[in-house]
Amino acid sequence: MTTLTIKRADGILTVQDMGRPGHLAQGLSRGGAMDRRALLEAAALLGARAPLAAIEMAGGGGQFSFDAPTRIALTGAPMSATLDEEALRWNATHLIAPGQVLRISGARAGVYGYLTPAGGIASEPWLESRATHLTIGIGTTLSAGDALPCNDDPAPGRPAYGLAADTRFEGGTIRVIDGPHTALFDVEVLEAFYATAFTRGPRGNRQGVQLAAEPRFTTDHAKGLASDLIGPGDLQMTGDGVPYVLMAECQTVGGYPRIGTVLPADLPIVAQAAPGAILRPRRVTLEEALAATRTEEAELRDLATRCAPLVRDPATIHDLLSYQLVSGVTAGDDLERD
Amino acid sequence: MTDTRPLDAEVLPVGLDGYLVRFALTPEPAAMTAARRFATRIEETAPEGVVEIAAALVSVLVRFEAAADRAALLTLLQGMAREIASGPLEMPDPARRWTIPVSFGDADGPQLAQAARAAGLSEAAAVDEICAADLRVLTIGFAPGQPYIGLMPEHWNLPRMSELNPSVPAGALVVAVRQFVLFGAESATGWQQVGRAAFRTFVPARAEPMPLQGGDAIRFAKASADEIARLGDVPDRMGGAKLEVLR
């Protein structure tokens, strides 16, 4: 077992994985990482077969150290990272030696950064997940002095990998499909909604993100509506016609009408939109959405093929001779092999 | 049933991996019964590819794996929904029954008198009716494990209060619109608090963190305030609730 010590917590730091699906009937939402793609990227970079439990960092990072050599992946919102004094590339893996201090500071774009140890955080699971679910009091935010158990890095000698930076951290177009309440909205309201460039509003957390704009989007059918099942991606209209995108820790039932649902593939764009970023909803048909969608397993396999070894200039490596340069090299197809 | 209007069952896509089977847009008793019947039926049928079934008051969400045959599932759900909407609309026989001790009135039910009066009953008669009612968990939501329980007879169709109850404690049994909510945690509510249970609907560390299931039969058993206080000291926080498996 490897221990990850939080030496300093600047942002809202929580342990997150892919959450707890399958408990809607008992009122428990899936929860898990706000930017699920970032956990898939980390798994691909680290050569893991499935996403690992990581530290989600919102609004700032912190300082971290390990007591055994461990590779880490840095993914999600690009943040400034240094190991001792050396700058580290984001969207890449790095080997951390015991005693070294990893410093991560505020996001240059986006909201949620992720620090994933190669063995995954091995804190006590609850209902088969380690995800902190703040709304219902499962887990808590991390603070200085906390020590998290991690599984040992299965291959600390594996070379460092990087992925090209993604563009999901500055807002953009979010594809939306109709849902069971879409027909409650007048055609004019729907047209106005899809013609609006929204600003990511000041209100937002792991439960939902506000979309701000001048116009309001109401329906006469909102009153008396029976509460219905809701989920991440749903575009819920509050009583005054202000839309919220429901996120990982939303409730499981709600009484507000929903104009549509953001595609899971575009939800990371909403999660990573900082206040002020522009989000433009685009209505797509279910058929278009299905054609453009792949499973997270398929996405992980694809990401793995796009990871490239980090090329470092040996002249900048100050202790070159201490590096193990041969063993642990792989063909880069670890995920395909059984 | 008092409501004899035909139900209009719809099956609508939800996200990329779900269908919502909806029997009404508003919380009509007949649609609640239909949704519960449908949930029971689909749980027993367990169609191939279905990964999750969750019932709200008048609708049921059916989630399926990406590889499932969407068209075949749609046809199956539509057929089943039509059949159930055409009746008979009686609550299905419960598979399990909980008996949950509750202390009524006084500090544990500060609005019992007011709720009883609104239902046209004395306090004693109101408690007797609550404890005699054949109730079901209609849905669970707004907090993990927190049940909506119904339906009481029509004279219990009490409106929500215009003034919010600023804070009711965990375990509060509140009533409105022929239903009860048993609150899992301290909460504000527009419903009237008639009693309090020591049973906690959500205890993360318990072997079964959220023991109630949709469709469970519920019987409330009158207990004294002292008994409820004593049951509240038992670490499992089951509050003396007893479960019978009926089939």
mmCIF file of C-alpha atoms in Angstrom, chain A residues 21-28 126-127 136-138 177-181 184 221 223-229 234 251-255 258 261 263-264 286 289-290 293 295, chain B residues 12-16 20 22 24-27 51-61 63 66 70 139-146 202 204-205 209-214:
data_model
loop_
_atom_site.group_PDB
_atom_site.id
_atom_site.type_symbol
_atom_site.label_atom_id
_atom_site.label_comp_id
_atom_site.label_asym_id
_atom_site.label_seq_id
_atom_site.Cartn_x
_atom_site.Cartn_y
_atom_site.Cartn_z
ATOM 1 C CA PRO A 21 -24.924 3.699 -10.753
ATOM 2 C CA GLY A 22 -27.997 1.597 -10.150
ATOM 3 C CA HIS A 23 -29.510 3.098 -6.994
ATOM 4 C CA LEU A 24 -32.053 5.541 -8.460
ATOM 5 C CA ALA A 25 -34.940 3.483 -7.086
ATOM 6 C CA GLN A 26 -33.619 4.152 -3.587
ATOM 7 C CA GLY A 27 -33.105 7.863 -4.122
ATOM 8 C CA LEU A 28 -29.334 7.798 -4.564
ATOM 9 C CA TRP A 126 -19.265 2.515 0.093
ATOM 10 C CA LEU A 127 -21.722 0.729 -2.213
ATOM 11 C CA ILE A 136 -25.624 13.256 1.296
ATOM 12 C CA GLY A 137 -22.625 13.229 3.618
ATOM 13 C CA ILE A 138 -20.650 10.380 2.040
ATOM 14 C CA ILE A 177 -31.734 15.838 -27.088
ATOM 15 C CA ASP A 178 -35.421 16.124 -26.317
ATOM 16 C CA GLY A 179 -36.666 14.559 -23.087
ATOM 17 C CA PRO A 180 -40.038 13.551 -21.646
ATOM 18 C CA HIS A 181 -40.930 17.203 -20.860
ATOM 19 C CA LEU A 184 -44.502 20.932 -22.597
ATOM 20 C CA HIS A 221 -47.562 23.273 -17.654
ATOM 21 C CA LYS A 223 -47.581 23.979 -12.089
ATOM 22 C CA GLY A 224 -48.935 20.758 -10.667
ATOM 23 C CA LEU A 225 -46.443 18.586 -12.539
ATOM 24 C CA ALA A 226 -45.780 15.317 -10.717
ATOM 25 C CA SER A 227 -42.206 14.925 -9.537
ATOM 26 C CA ASP A 228 -40.310 12.736 -11.945
ATOM 27 C CA LEU A 229 -36.979 10.988 -12.213
ATOM 28 C CA ASP A 234 -31.082 17.228 -17.689
ATOM 29 C CA GLN A 251 -31.230 14.584 -6.703
ATOM 30 C CA THR A 252 -32.981 11.594 -8.257
ATOM 31 C CA VAL A 253 -36.434 13.167 -8.521
ATOM 32 C CA GLY A 254 -37.518 16.726 -9.166
ATOM 33 C CA GLY A 255 -40.648 18.690 -9.864
ATOM 34 C CA ARG A 258 -36.918 19.817 -18.223
ATOM 35 C CA THR A 261 -30.886 16.546 -21.836
ATOM 36 C CA LEU A 263 -25.485 14.436 -24.220
ATOM 37 C CA PRO A 264 -23.166 12.608 -21.805
ATOM 38 C CA LEU A 286 -31.906 10.925 -30.689
ATOM 39 C CA ALA A 289 -26.989 11.476 -30.723
ATOM 40 C CA LEU A 290 -26.827 7.681 -30.765
ATOM 41 C CA THR A 293 -22.052 8.240 -29.018
ATOM 42 C CA THR A 295 -19.494 3.726 -24.595
ATOM 43 C CA LEU B 12 -40.718 8.326 -24.020
ATOM 44 C CA PRO B 13 -36.945 8.238 -24.500
ATOM 45 C CA VAL B 14 -34.865 9.506 -21.566
ATOM 46 C CA GLY B 15 -31.275 10.350 -22.378
ATOM 47 C CA LEU B 16 -29.500 7.785 -24.539
ATOM 48 C CA LEU B 20 -39.827 6.659 -19.239
ATOM 49 C CA ARG B 22 -45.552 7.731 -17.853
ATOM 50 C CA ALA B 24 -49.983 11.035 -16.286
ATOM 51 C CA LEU B 25 -48.267 14.395 -16.008
ATOM 52 C CA THR B 26 -49.931 15.231 -12.713
ATOM 53 C CA PRO B 27 -50.082 13.152 -9.528
ATOM 54 C CA VAL B 51 -29.998 -2.514 -16.063
ATOM 55 C CA GLU B 52 -32.135 -0.312 -13.819
ATOM 56 C CA ILE B 53 -35.785 0.221 -12.940
ATOM 57 C CA ALA B 54 -36.871 3.162 -10.801
ATOM 58 C CA ALA B 55 -40.415 4.318 -10.100
ATOM 59 C CA ALA B 56 -41.489 7.889 -9.440
ATOM 60 C CA LEU B 57 -45.085 8.719 -8.455
ATOM 61 C CA VAL B 58 -46.749 8.371 -11.869
ATOM 62 C CA SER B 59 -43.900 7.139 -14.051
ATOM 63 C CA VAL B 60 -41.272 4.419 -14.210
ATOM 64 C CA LEU B 61 -37.769 4.827 -15.623
ATOM 65 C CA ARG B 63 -32.592 2.082 -18.159
ATOM 66 C CA ALA B 66 -26.019 0.374 -24.784
ATOM 67 C CA ARG B 70 -34.136 -0.388 -28.275
ATOM 68 C CA THR B 139 -41.628 6.255 -4.516
ATOM 69 C CA ILE B 140 -38.326 7.076 -2.850
ATOM 70 C CA GLY B 141 -36.602 10.340 -3.513
ATOM 71 C CA PHE B 142 -35.357 13.835 -2.723
ATOM 72 C CA ALA B 143 -32.956 12.141 -0.303
ATOM 73 C CA PRO B 144 -31.581 8.603 -0.248
ATOM 74 C CA GLY B 145 -34.068 6.137 1.180
ATOM 75 C CA GLN B 146 -36.743 8.756 1.896
ATOM 76 C CA PHE B 202 -30.818 6.374 5.422
ATOM 77 C CA PRO B 204 -24.750 4.939 5.394
ATOM 78 C CA ALA B 205 -22.897 2.654 7.819
ATOM 79 C CA PRO B 209 -28.222 1.831 4.226
ATOM 80 C CA MET B 210 -31.589 2.396 2.498
ATOM 81 C CA PRO B 211 -33.843 -0.473 3.601
ATOM 82 C CA LEU B 212 -37.149 0.629 2.052
ATOM 83 C CA GLN B 213 -38.097 -0.355 -1.497
ATOM 84 C CA GLY B 214 -40.769 1.008 -3.778
#
